[in-house]
Amino acid sequence: MAGGGGGGNTRELDQTPTWAVASVCGVIVLISILLEKGLHHIGEFFSHRKKKAMVEALEKVKAELMVLGFISLLLVFGQNYIIKICITEEAADTMLPCKLKAATYDAETGKDHSKGPKAVPDAKKGAEHLGGANMKAKCHEGKVSLISINALHQLHIFIFFLAVFHVMYSAITMALGRAKIRGWKEWEKEAAGQDDEFSNDPTRFRFTHETSFVRQHMNVLNKTPASFYISNFFRQFFRSVRKADYCALRHSFVNVHLAPGSKFDFQKYIKRSLEDDFKVIVGISPPLWASALTFLFLNVYGWHTMLWISIMPVVIILSVGTKLQGIICRMAIDITERHAVIQGIPLVQVSDQYFWFARPTFVLFLIHFTLFQNGFQIIYFLWILYEYGLDSCFNESNQFVFARLCLGVVVQFLCSYVTLPLYALVSQMGSTMKQSIFDDQTSKALKNWRAGVKKKAPNSNSKHGGHGSPTAGSPTRAAADSGIALT
């Protein structure tokens, strides 16, 4: 009962020393303040660097943490009501994640002598004493609580794991993606020099099959569809983006969407585009929440759900990588079919039809889904390791656990360092430009337009009786004149 007694860990808050309450609350408040200040400084750093997409991504991470915190508060507040929901013992013994334990109850000692694969350690059952008397008094004979206090406590810890590792997982994803794109900076400098060289040399004509971009894809030309996909499947593991690919895609983007010969930092634009994609993948959308709940629902002993959730991200990300490599290869094939002779770098066709369902964003959704599922299964394993240990009934064998962890690490690296940057590059070959291209150049154009209007205003007033020209200093004209100079 609440109050004194020898069991000190059964005391309620009114019988707990005030210094103990203040100490625990102080530590929690201090950690919360440090976390809030840390996120605030990170946001200021991104704002100072004018990383608008990263600021929005950070805000989305804060929103996800708030949602998880609110779920945790709901569990704490509603636990006394949840345990009052009673179900039959037959229903409680169905769809268990582990084998059903043969429990025997000793009425004299009040101990539960369970026989099963692995009993929960006594140290982890401490939460069961919190309101344990009320828990057993609410259900009639033959019925049990929908979920016990101890199970709610473990679920609470799982949500904490989900919140902490979601932030860490997102940071690792962005760091690997930026590291990959940073390696393209030298290619950008060389490509900009090649543009000047080819534009000043009108005699630089070549056959399409002589270009580096087409030559490196010649091994799949006029081959069967099976060999086409097999070749592109293995290409994603070895130099997924080559210099010739980057230069060809960059040249086509500039010539199609901007004026030919424009001074445009394509690598910087790809980096901003990656940040826009990252802003999407850090969120947890309703379909992803639904997939997580589906996994928890189907994680039944004997169904091997952990095996499927480990294999699914691998299959999806390898399929996406093969598709993106196939798009680049298909562009090279289309060049050989359309042109016999070209000047300088080949010009690839820009179209949404290269992508599944003519929707480049669907590929991003698959990458998002893969990252979430892979992160979720890793977090679930770490939670099991913390709550039950390595030899728990959740883990079929140590070899299987090791294989799952290796797959998780491989998928994380492959998705973040290979597939996501590859998508950021190939998705530019869609029919429309991304919004991120206008961020800097539109601001610069508007500033130039405003300065031009101020200079022309006195002259216009004197010549036209106080009415300026409506077209000479328009922001549209300013954007056309200066907007493409993005450096």
Tab-separated table of C-alpha atoms in Angstrom:
chain	number	residue	atom	x	y	z
A	1	MET	CA	0.000	0.000	0.000
A	2	ALA	CA	1.011	3.635	-0.345
A	3	GLY	CA	2.723	5.042	2.676
A	4	GLY	CA	5.554	3.662	4.776
A	5	GLY	CA	6.521	0.043	5.085
A	6	GLY	CA	9.774	-1.625	4.284
A	7	GLY	CA	9.333	-1.387	0.504
A	8	GLY	CA	10.649	2.074	-0.152
A	9	ASN	CA	9.984	1.824	-3.881
A	10	THR	CA	6.197	1.683	-3.282
A	11	ARG	CA	5.956	5.214	-1.881
A	12	GLU	CA	3.664	7.722	-3.540
A	13	LEU	CA	4.701	11.286	-4.313
A	14	ASP	CA	3.269	12.637	-1.044
A	15	GLN	CA	5.651	10.361	0.893
A	16	THR	CA	8.730	11.156	-1.236
A	17	PRO	CA	11.370	13.649	0.009
A	18	THR	CA	11.071	17.051	-1.613
A	19	TRP	CA	14.790	17.151	-2.357
A	20	ALA	CA	14.439	13.929	-4.363
A	21	VAL	CA	11.504	15.315	-6.361
A	22	ALA	CA	13.301	18.626	-7.010
A	23	SER	CA	16.519	16.845	-8.022
A	24	VAL	CA	14.838	14.565	-10.548
A	25	CYS	CA	12.752	17.402	-12.012
A	26	GLY	CA	15.823	19.660	-12.150
A	27	VAL	CA	17.838	17.146	-14.153
A	28	ILE	CA	14.952	16.606	-16.591
A	29	VAL	CA	14.422	20.359	-17.015
A	30	LEU	CA	18.159	20.925	-17.540
A	31	ILE	CA	18.368	18.250	-20.244
A	32	SER	CA	15.271	19.690	-21.958
A	33	ILE	CA	16.682	23.223	-21.920
A	34	LEU	CA	20.029	22.059	-23.315
A	35	LEU	CA	18.238	20.191	-26.106
A	36	GLU	CA	16.071	23.209	-26.934
A	37	LYS	CA	19.072	25.561	-26.940
A	38	GLY	CA	21.056	23.146	-29.102
A	39	LEU	CA	18.302	22.953	-31.708
A	40	HIS	CA	17.927	26.735	-31.575
A	41	HIS	CA	21.644	27.285	-32.275
A	42	ILE	CA	21.520	24.776	-35.134
A	43	GLY	CA	18.588	26.704	-36.603
A	44	GLU	CA	20.501	29.998	-36.279
A	45	PHE	CA	23.499	28.400	-38.013
A	46	PHE	CA	21.340	27.313	-40.959
A	47	SER	CA	19.657	30.736	-41.113
A	48	HIS	CA	23.033	32.491	-41.124
A	49	ARG	CA	24.170	30.246	-43.976
A	50	LYS	CA	20.859	30.954	-45.771
A	51	LYS	CA	19.912	27.275	-45.747
A	52	LYS	CA	16.175	27.789	-45.951
A	53	ALA	CA	15.427	24.126	-46.700
A	54	MET	CA	17.524	22.973	-43.734
A	55	VAL	CA	15.709	25.410	-41.435
A	56	GLU	CA	12.395	23.967	-42.604
A	57	ALA	CA	13.741	20.430	-42.142
A	58	LEU	CA	14.779	21.300	-38.583
A	59	GLU	CA	11.308	22.669	-37.896
A	60	LYS	CA	9.822	19.434	-39.199
A	61	VAL	CA	12.095	17.442	-36.870
A	62	LYS	CA	10.884	19.581	-33.961
A	63	ALA	CA	7.301	18.917	-35.006
A	64	GLU	CA	7.919	15.158	-35.095
A	65	LEU	CA	9.515	15.298	-31.645
A	66	MET	CA	6.508	17.233	-30.376
A	67	VAL	CA	4.150	14.588	-31.786
A	68	LEU	CA	6.128	11.781	-30.159
A	69	GLY	CA	6.224	13.717	-26.883
A	70	PHE	CA	2.481	14.243	-27.018
A	71	ILE	CA	1.953	10.510	-27.630
A	72	SER	CA	4.139	9.794	-24.617
A	73	LEU	CA	2.113	12.195	-22.460
A	74	LEU	CA	-1.113	10.553	-23.604
A	75	LEU	CA	0.228	7.159	-22.534
A	76	VAL	CA	1.159	8.488	-19.096
A	77	PHE	CA	-2.120	10.285	-18.581
A	78	GLY	CA	-4.300	7.513	-19.961
A	79	GLN	CA	-2.604	4.476	-18.431
A	80	ASN	CA	-5.059	4.270	-15.508
A	81	TYR	CA	-7.933	4.255	-17.988
A	82	ILE	CA	-6.296	1.864	-20.449
A	83	ILE	CA	-5.727	-0.856	-17.834
A	84	LYS	CA	-9.412	-0.749	-16.935
A	85	ILE	CA	-10.261	-2.091	-20.393
A	86	CYS	CA	-10.701	-5.839	-19.940
A	87	ILE	CA	-10.603	-8.612	-22.522
A	88	THR	CA	-11.005	-12.372	-22.229
A	89	GLU	CA	-7.966	-14.520	-21.538
A	90	GLU	CA	-8.531	-16.343	-24.846
A	91	ALA	CA	-8.245	-13.061	-26.755
A	92	ALA	CA	-5.201	-12.064	-24.697
A	93	ASP	CA	-3.438	-15.295	-25.706
A	94	THR	CA	-3.730	-14.688	-29.447
A	95	MET	CA	-1.180	-13.112	-31.838
A	96	LEU	CA	1.678	-12.946	-29.340
A	97	PRO	CA	5.176	-11.855	-30.446
A	98	CYS	CA	6.663	-14.678	-28.341
A	99	LYS	CA	5.534	-18.139	-27.314
A	100	LEU	CA	2.810	-18.206	-24.683
A	101	LYS	CA	4.260	-18.770	-21.221
A	102	ALA	CA	2.738	-21.495	-19.041
A	103	ALA	CA	2.048	-19.396	-15.949
A	104	THR	CA	1.340	-20.766	-12.494
A	105	TYR	CA	0.274	-18.454	-9.702
A	106	ASP	CA	1.111	-19.075	-6.031
A	107	ALA	CA	-1.636	-17.470	-3.937
A	108	GLU	CA	0.402	-17.622	-0.710
A	109	THR	CA	3.523	-15.877	-1.961
A	110	GLY	CA	1.854	-13.819	-4.690
A	111	LYS	CA	4.590	-14.857	-7.134
A	112	ASP	CA	4.100	-15.734	-10.765
A	113	HIS	CA	6.069	-18.894	-11.642
A	114	SER	CA	6.156	-18.652	-15.434
A	115	LYS	CA	7.739	-21.213	-17.693
A	116	GLY	CA	8.770	-19.830	-21.028
A	117	PRO	CA	11.651	-19.015	-23.301
A	118	LYS	CA	12.751	-16.026	-21.275
A	119	ALA	CA	11.106	-14.247	-18.383
A	120	VAL	CA	11.354	-10.500	-18.142
A	121	PRO	CA	14.100	-9.516	-15.656
A	122	ASP	CA	12.827	-8.434	-12.266
A	123	ALA	CA	14.528	-5.069	-12.656
A	124	LYS	CA	12.369	-4.340	-15.680
A	125	LYS	CA	9.182	-5.227	-13.817
A	126	GLY	CA	9.502	-2.357	-11.396
A	127	ALA	CA	6.926	-0.330	-13.290
A	128	GLU	CA	4.387	-3.066	-12.641
A	129	HIS	CA	4.287	-2.054	-8.975
A	130	LEU	CA	3.048	1.416	-9.960
A	131	GLY	CA	-0.638	0.991	-9.377
A	132	GLY	CA	-0.337	-2.784	-9.542
A	133	ALA	CA	-3.057	-3.339	-6.958
A	134	ASN	CA	-5.549	-1.336	-8.973
A	135	MET	CA	-4.578	-3.215	-12.117
A	136	LYS	CA	-5.621	-6.616	-10.768
A	137	ALA	CA	-8.768	-5.399	-9.047
A	138	LYS	CA	-10.564	-4.053	-12.108
A	139	CYS	CA	-11.087	-7.185	-14.220
A	140	HIS	CA	-13.399	-10.059	-13.300
A	141	GLU	CA	-12.317	-13.687	-13.245
A	142	GLY	CA	-11.464	-14.981	-16.693
A	143	LYS	CA	-10.543	-11.538	-17.987
A	144	VAL	CA	-7.335	-9.521	-18.028
A	145	SER	CA	-6.364	-5.938	-18.822
A	146	LEU	CA	-6.015	-4.952	-22.453
A	147	ILE	CA	-2.419	-3.953	-21.739
A	148	SER	CA	-0.577	-3.974	-18.431
A	149	ILE	CA	1.185	-1.122	-16.676
A	150	ASN	CA	4.533	-2.770	-17.368
A	151	ALA	CA	3.740	-3.094	-21.073
A	152	LEU	CA	2.750	0.587	-21.204
A	153	HIS	CA	6.028	1.479	-19.532
A	154	GLN	CA	7.959	-0.508	-22.145
A	155	LEU	CA	5.967	1.140	-24.928
A	156	HIS	CA	6.843	4.497	-23.415
A	157	ILE	CA	10.536	3.631	-23.638
A	158	PHE	CA	10.094	2.533	-27.255
A	159	ILE	CA	8.686	5.956	-28.144
A	160	PHE	CA	11.697	7.575	-26.479
A	161	PHE	CA	14.021	5.395	-28.594
A	162	LEU	CA	12.041	6.335	-31.695
A	163	ALA	CA	12.388	10.059	-30.990
A	164	VAL	CA	16.114	10.042	-30.185
A	165	PHE	CA	17.248	7.762	-32.985
A	166	HIS	CA	15.004	9.461	-35.551
A	167	VAL	CA	17.028	12.647	-35.065
A	168	MET	CA	20.345	10.792	-35.209
A	169	TYR	CA	19.286	8.770	-38.235
A	170	SER	CA	18.232	11.921	-40.111
A	171	ALA	CA	21.533	13.659	-39.336
A	172	ILE	CA	23.535	10.684	-40.650
A	173	THR	CA	21.438	10.601	-43.827
A	174	MET	CA	22.061	14.270	-44.594
A	175	ALA	CA	25.777	14.098	-43.752
A	176	LEU	CA	26.379	11.185	-46.136
A	177	GLY	CA	24.365	12.787	-48.933
A	178	ARG	CA	26.229	16.095	-48.686
A	179	ALA	CA	29.560	14.264	-48.595
A	180	LYS	CA	28.699	12.567	-51.887
A	181	ILE	CA	27.647	15.780	-53.649
A	182	ARG	CA	30.677	17.639	-52.313
A	183	GLY	CA	32.819	15.359	-54.487
A	184	TRP	CA	31.178	16.784	-57.628
A	185	LYS	CA	32.602	20.267	-57.077
A	186	GLU	CA	35.662	19.655	-59.266
A	187	TRP	CA	33.428	18.298	-62.025
A	188	GLU	CA	31.427	21.530	-61.917
A	189	LYS	CA	34.551	23.621	-62.459
A	190	GLU	CA	35.653	21.470	-65.389
A	191	ALA	CA	32.157	21.435	-66.912
A	192	ALA	CA	31.929	25.238	-66.740
A	193	GLY	CA	35.244	25.445	-68.579
A	194	GLN	CA	34.062	22.978	-71.215
A	195	ASP	CA	30.994	25.115	-71.899
A	196	ASP	CA	33.218	28.088	-72.741
A	197	GLU	CA	35.479	25.907	-74.860
A	198	PHE	CA	32.697	24.387	-76.923
A	199	SER	CA	30.771	27.657	-77.307
A	200	ASN	CA	33.892	29.368	-78.699
A	201	ASP	CA	34.789	26.495	-81.011
A	202	PRO	CA	31.997	25.994	-83.581
A	203	THR	CA	34.032	23.376	-85.433
A	204	ARG	CA	33.970	20.963	-82.462
A	205	PHE	CA	31.639	18.361	-83.976
A	206	ARG	CA	31.577	14.650	-83.082
A	207	PHE	CA	29.529	11.552	-83.721
A	208	THR	CA	27.261	10.667	-80.808
A	209	HIS	CA	28.958	7.314	-80.237
A	210	GLU	CA	32.297	9.130	-79.791
A	211	THR	CA	31.154	11.074	-76.719
A	212	SER	CA	32.206	9.847	-73.299
A	213	PHE	CA	28.611	9.834	-72.050
A	214	VAL	CA	27.436	7.444	-74.763
A	215	ARG	CA	30.597	5.295	-74.816
A	216	GLN	CA	30.302	4.310	-71.151
A	217	HIS	CA	26.748	3.054	-71.778
A	218	MET	CA	27.507	1.223	-75.041
A	219	ASN	CA	27.574	-2.156	-73.267
A	220	VAL	CA	23.777	-2.109	-72.886
A	221	LEU	CA	22.893	-0.801	-76.344
A	222	ASN	CA	20.900	-3.231	-78.471
A	223	LYS	CA	20.804	-5.733	-75.630
A	224	THR	CA	17.859	-7.607	-74.110
A	225	PRO	CA	15.795	-5.965	-71.333
A	226	ALA	CA	17.214	-8.474	-68.845
A	227	SER	CA	20.814	-7.516	-69.585
A	228	PHE	CA	19.817	-3.834	-69.502
A	229	TYR	CA	18.532	-4.057	-65.931
A	230	ILE	CA	21.296	-6.405	-64.753
A	231	SER	CA	23.949	-3.996	-66.008
A	232	ASN	CA	22.275	-1.019	-64.330
A	233	PHE	CA	21.752	-3.016	-61.138
A	234	PHE	CA	25.494	-3.510	-60.668
A	235	ARG	CA	26.372	-0.028	-61.924
A	236	GLN	CA	24.913	1.588	-58.765
A	237	PHE	CA	27.580	-0.132	-56.623
A	238	PHE	CA	30.542	1.102	-58.672
A	239	ARG	CA	30.756	4.847	-59.329
A	240	SER	CA	27.025	5.431	-59.450
A	241	VAL	CA	27.577	8.930	-60.866
A	242	ARG	CA	30.429	9.351	-63.317
A	243	LYS	CA	31.985	12.530	-64.579
A	244	ALA	CA	30.539	12.103	-68.080
A	245	ASP	CA	27.061	11.557	-66.614
A	246	TYR	CA	27.294	14.694	-64.498
A	247	CYS	CA	28.549	16.863	-67.357
A	248	ALA	CA	25.897	15.589	-69.786
A	249	LEU	CA	23.026	16.119	-67.361
A	250	ARG	CA	24.347	19.523	-66.341
A	251	HIS	CA	24.733	20.629	-69.959
A	252	SER	CA	21.189	19.520	-70.810
A	253	PHE	CA	19.672	21.210	-67.753
A	254	VAL	CA	21.318	24.544	-68.510
A	255	ASN	CA	20.399	24.455	-72.211
A	256	VAL	CA	16.789	23.387	-71.661
A	257	HIS	CA	15.792	25.413	-68.605
A	258	LEU	CA	18.205	28.354	-68.871
A	259	ALA	CA	19.952	30.248	-71.637
A	260	PRO	CA	22.779	28.289	-73.340
A	261	GLY	CA	26.155	29.374	-72.008
A	262	SER	CA	24.709	30.688	-68.752
A	263	LYS	CA	27.004	30.974	-65.757
A	264	PHE	CA	25.212	28.541	-63.492
A	265	ASP	CA	26.582	26.600	-60.506
A	266	PHE	CA	24.799	23.301	-61.080
A	267	GLN	CA	26.558	21.536	-58.199
A	268	LYS	CA	25.358	24.171	-55.742
A	269	TYR	CA	21.851	23.815	-57.127
A	270	ILE	CA	21.981	20.022	-56.688
A	271	LYS	CA	23.091	20.548	-53.083
A	272	ARG	CA	20.099	22.792	-52.447
A	273	SER	CA	17.871	20.296	-54.197
A	274	LEU	CA	19.167	17.585	-51.858
A	275	GLU	CA	18.257	19.800	-48.911
A	276	ASP	CA	14.728	20.153	-50.304
A	277	ASP	CA	14.492	16.360	-50.611
A	278	PHE	CA	15.838	15.970	-47.086
A	279	LYS	CA	13.100	18.292	-45.863
A	280	VAL	CA	10.641	15.688	-47.148
A	281	ILE	CA	12.290	12.525	-45.842
A	282	VAL	CA	12.774	13.729	-42.245
A	283	GLY	CA	9.022	13.821	-41.743
A	284	ILE	CA	6.842	10.882	-40.726
A	285	SER	CA	3.757	10.989	-42.927
A	286	PRO	CA	0.481	9.145	-42.200
A	287	PRO	CA	1.352	6.316	-44.653
A	288	LEU	CA	4.617	5.736	-42.761
A	289	TRP	CA	2.807	5.723	-39.414
A	290	ALA	CA	0.390	3.205	-40.944
A	291	SER	CA	3.286	0.980	-42.038
A	292	ALA	CA	4.764	1.092	-38.524
A	293	LEU	CA	1.429	0.126	-36.962
A	294	THR	CA	1.053	-2.663	-39.528
A	295	PHE	CA	4.422	-4.054	-38.508
A	296	LEU	CA	3.509	-3.946	-34.811
A	297	PHE	CA	0.229	-5.690	-35.629
A	298	LEU	CA	1.828	-8.441	-37.735
A	299	ASN	CA	4.842	-9.058	-35.498
A	300	VAL	CA	3.455	-12.427	-34.414
A	301	TYR	CA	5.582	-15.363	-33.313
A	302	GLY	CA	6.166	-17.699	-36.230
A	303	TRP	CA	5.258	-15.187	-38.940
A	304	HIS	CA	8.891	-13.997	-39.298
A	305	THR	CA	7.823	-10.377	-39.653
A	306	MET	CA	11.266	-9.141	-38.585
A	307	LEU	CA	12.753	-10.984	-41.558
A	308	TRP	CA	10.415	-9.291	-44.024
A	309	ILE	CA	10.909	-5.822	-42.598
A	310	SER	CA	14.668	-6.338	-42.924
A	311	ILE	CA	14.492	-7.513	-46.540
A	312	MET	CA	11.902	-5.008	-47.784
A	313	PRO	CA	14.152	-1.892	-47.586
A	314	VAL	CA	16.942	-3.728	-49.409
A	315	VAL	CA	14.658	-4.754	-52.272
A	316	ILE	CA	13.107	-1.295	-52.619
A	317	ILE	CA	16.337	0.696	-52.549
A	318	LEU	CA	18.076	-1.620	-55.008
A	319	SER	CA	15.084	-1.334	-57.337
A	320	VAL	CA	15.144	2.466	-57.078
A	321	GLY	CA	18.896	2.583	-57.714
A	322	THR	CA	18.500	0.328	-60.766
A	323	LYS	CA	15.708	2.548	-62.090
A	324	LEU	CA	17.751	5.743	-61.711
A	325	GLN	CA	20.736	4.167	-63.437
A	326	GLY	CA	18.388	2.931	-66.140
A	327	ILE	CA	17.121	6.486	-66.706
A	328	ILE	CA	20.661	7.740	-67.351
A	329	CYS	CA	21.312	4.810	-69.673
A	330	ARG	CA	18.012	5.372	-71.500
A	331	MET	CA	19.015	8.992	-72.100
A	332	ALA	CA	22.241	7.827	-73.735
A	333	ILE	CA	20.291	5.424	-75.940
A	334	ASP	CA	17.880	8.181	-76.981
A	335	ILE	CA	20.803	10.388	-78.017
A	336	THR	CA	22.088	7.741	-80.434
A	337	GLU	CA	18.606	7.344	-81.900
A	338	ARG	CA	18.016	11.084	-82.416
A	339	HIS	CA	21.379	12.491	-83.495
A	340	ALA	CA	24.270	11.302	-85.593
A	341	VAL	CA	26.523	14.354	-85.172
A	342	ILE	CA	26.619	16.792	-82.243
A	343	GLN	CA	28.687	19.767	-81.165
A	344	GLY	CA	30.429	19.486	-77.798
A	345	ILE	CA	28.612	17.755	-74.922
A	346	PRO	CA	25.526	15.708	-75.942
A	347	LEU	CA	22.105	17.153	-75.153
A	348	VAL	CA	19.818	14.617	-73.471
A	349	GLN	CA	16.046	14.774	-73.592
A	350	VAL	CA	14.300	16.151	-70.500
A	351	SER	CA	11.013	14.423	-69.654
A	352	ASP	CA	9.000	13.022	-66.746
A	353	GLN	CA	8.259	9.938	-68.848
A	354	TYR	CA	11.567	8.394	-67.777
A	355	PHE	CA	10.226	7.951	-64.227
A	356	TRP	CA	7.686	5.492	-62.838
A	357	PHE	CA	4.141	6.713	-63.588
A	358	ALA	CA	5.779	9.888	-65.017
A	359	ARG	CA	6.176	11.103	-61.426
A	360	PRO	CA	9.708	11.789	-60.124
A	361	THR	CA	8.236	12.411	-56.663
A	362	PHE	CA	7.131	8.767	-56.473
A	363	VAL	CA	10.789	7.736	-56.490
A	364	LEU	CA	11.419	10.132	-53.594
A	365	PHE	CA	8.512	8.555	-51.706
A	366	LEU	CA	10.095	5.111	-52.114
A	367	ILE	CA	13.410	6.447	-50.790
A	368	HIS	CA	11.559	8.043	-47.876
A	369	PHE	CA	9.705	4.804	-47.152
A	370	THR	CA	12.945	2.802	-47.296
A	371	LEU	CA	14.768	5.088	-44.879
A	372	PHE	CA	11.864	5.001	-42.433
A	373	GLN	CA	11.412	1.230	-42.532
A	374	ASN	CA	15.131	0.592	-42.184
A	375	GLY	CA	15.441	3.052	-39.310
A	376	PHE	CA	12.350	1.639	-37.629
A	377	GLN	CA	13.638	-1.932	-37.648
A	378	ILE	CA	17.026	-0.813	-36.263
A	379	ILE	CA	15.315	1.196	-33.502
A	380	TYR	CA	13.056	-1.769	-32.733
A	381	PHE	CA	16.085	-4.033	-32.348
A	382	LEU	CA	17.858	-1.561	-30.040
A	383	TRP	CA	14.725	-1.309	-27.910
A	384	ILE	CA	14.501	-5.106	-27.643
A	385	LEU	CA	18.193	-5.219	-26.741
A	386	TYR	CA	17.629	-2.696	-23.954
A	387	GLU	CA	14.400	-4.185	-22.591
A	388	TYR	CA	14.939	-7.925	-22.971
A	389	GLY	CA	18.567	-8.539	-23.879
A	390	LEU	CA	20.167	-10.227	-26.851
A	391	ASP	CA	18.882	-13.726	-26.022
A	392	SER	CA	15.210	-12.755	-25.807
A	393	CYS	CA	12.413	-14.590	-27.557
A	394	PHE	CA	12.156	-11.741	-30.078
A	395	ASN	CA	15.496	-12.771	-31.596
A	396	GLU	CA	15.427	-16.164	-33.260
A	397	SER	CA	19.230	-16.510	-33.357
A	398	ASN	CA	22.328	-14.393	-32.915
A	399	GLN	CA	23.315	-15.063	-36.526
A	400	PHE	CA	19.991	-13.701	-37.733
A	401	VAL	CA	20.363	-10.617	-35.527
A	402	PHE	CA	23.850	-9.963	-36.898
A	403	ALA	CA	22.618	-10.352	-40.489
A	404	ARG	CA	19.781	-7.897	-39.847
A	405	LEU	CA	22.139	-5.318	-38.402
A	406	CYS	CA	24.507	-5.657	-41.366
A	407	LEU	CA	21.617	-5.239	-43.783
A	408	GLY	CA	20.450	-2.172	-41.890
A	409	VAL	CA	23.880	-0.525	-42.060
A	410	VAL	CA	24.243	-1.370	-45.768
A	411	VAL	CA	20.820	0.044	-46.612
A	412	GLN	CA	21.515	3.217	-44.629
A	413	PHE	CA	24.815	3.804	-46.427
A	414	LEU	CA	23.493	2.833	-49.860
A	415	CYS	CA	20.382	4.971	-49.543
A	416	SER	CA	22.096	8.056	-48.071
A	417	TYR	CA	25.405	8.062	-49.943
A	418	VAL	CA	24.385	6.565	-53.290
A	419	THR	CA	20.669	6.585	-54.069
A	420	LEU	CA	19.544	9.901	-52.548
A	421	PRO	CA	22.287	12.022	-54.245
A	422	LEU	CA	21.687	10.087	-57.473
A	423	TYR	CA	17.997	10.975	-57.269
A	424	ALA	CA	18.836	14.641	-56.573
A	425	LEU	CA	20.803	14.655	-59.852
A	426	VAL	CA	18.563	12.545	-62.091
A	427	SER	CA	15.323	14.190	-60.921
A	428	GLN	CA	16.527	17.407	-62.587
A	429	MET	CA	15.866	15.677	-65.898
A	430	GLY	CA	12.132	15.960	-65.285
A	431	SER	CA	9.900	18.252	-67.295
A	432	THR	CA	9.835	20.998	-64.659
A	433	MET	CA	12.432	22.749	-62.544
A	434	LYS	CA	12.409	22.559	-58.776
A	435	GLN	CA	11.485	25.616	-56.764
A	436	SER	CA	14.931	25.821	-55.166
A	437	ILE	CA	16.462	27.227	-58.367
A	438	PHE	CA	14.547	30.469	-57.901
A	439	ASP	CA	15.450	31.180	-54.283
A	440	ASP	CA	18.686	33.123	-54.767
A	441	GLN	CA	18.336	34.346	-58.315
A	442	THR	CA	14.829	35.776	-57.882
A	443	SER	CA	15.945	37.696	-54.802
A	444	LYS	CA	18.958	39.009	-56.707
A	445	ALA	CA	16.813	39.987	-59.698
A	446	LEU	CA	14.322	41.869	-57.538
A	447	LYS	CA	17.126	43.776	-55.818
A	448	ASN	CA	18.598	44.763	-59.192
A	449	TRP	CA	15.151	45.791	-60.424
A	450	ARG	CA	14.571	47.954	-57.362
A	451	ALA	CA	17.952	49.635	-57.734
A	452	GLY	CA	17.285	50.234	-61.437
A	453	VAL	CA	13.901	51.792	-60.743
A	454	LYS	CA	15.427	54.220	-58.240
A	455	LYS	CA	18.062	55.309	-60.774
A	456	LYS	CA	15.588	55.724	-63.638
A	457	ALA	CA	12.874	57.430	-61.597
A	458	PRO	CA	14.255	61.029	-61.852
A	459	ASN	CA	14.902	60.767	-65.598
A	460	SER	CA	11.508	59.189	-66.236
A	461	ASN	CA	9.693	61.942	-64.314
A	462	SER	CA	11.407	64.686	-66.283
A	463	LYS	CA	10.836	63.101	-69.695
A	464	HIS	CA	7.333	61.727	-69.280
A	465	GLY	CA	5.742	64.183	-66.980
A	466	GLY	CA	6.142	62.065	-63.853
A	467	HIS	CA	5.065	58.733	-65.381
A	468	GLY	CA	7.776	56.085	-65.734
A	469	SER	CA	7.920	53.382	-68.346
A	470	PRO	CA	5.945	50.296	-67.250
A	471	THR	CA	8.213	47.843	-69.005
A	472	ALA	CA	11.763	49.106	-68.865
A	473	GLY	CA	12.281	48.329	-65.205
A	474	SER	CA	9.893	45.436	-64.658
A	475	PRO	CA	10.879	42.615	-62.275
A	476	THR	CA	10.195	40.062	-65.011
A	477	ARG	CA	12.731	41.739	-67.261
A	478	ALA	CA	15.196	41.943	-64.383
A	479	ALA	CA	14.798	38.243	-63.677
A	480	ALA	CA	15.387	37.438	-67.303
A	481	ASP	CA	18.476	39.636	-67.469
A	482	SER	CA	20.195	38.678	-64.225
A	483	GLY	CA	18.439	35.678	-62.747
A	484	ILE	CA	20.528	33.015	-64.437
A	485	ALA	CA	23.793	34.166	-62.911
A	486	LEU	CA	23.690	31.867	-59.908
A	487	THR	CA	27.088	31.319	-58.321
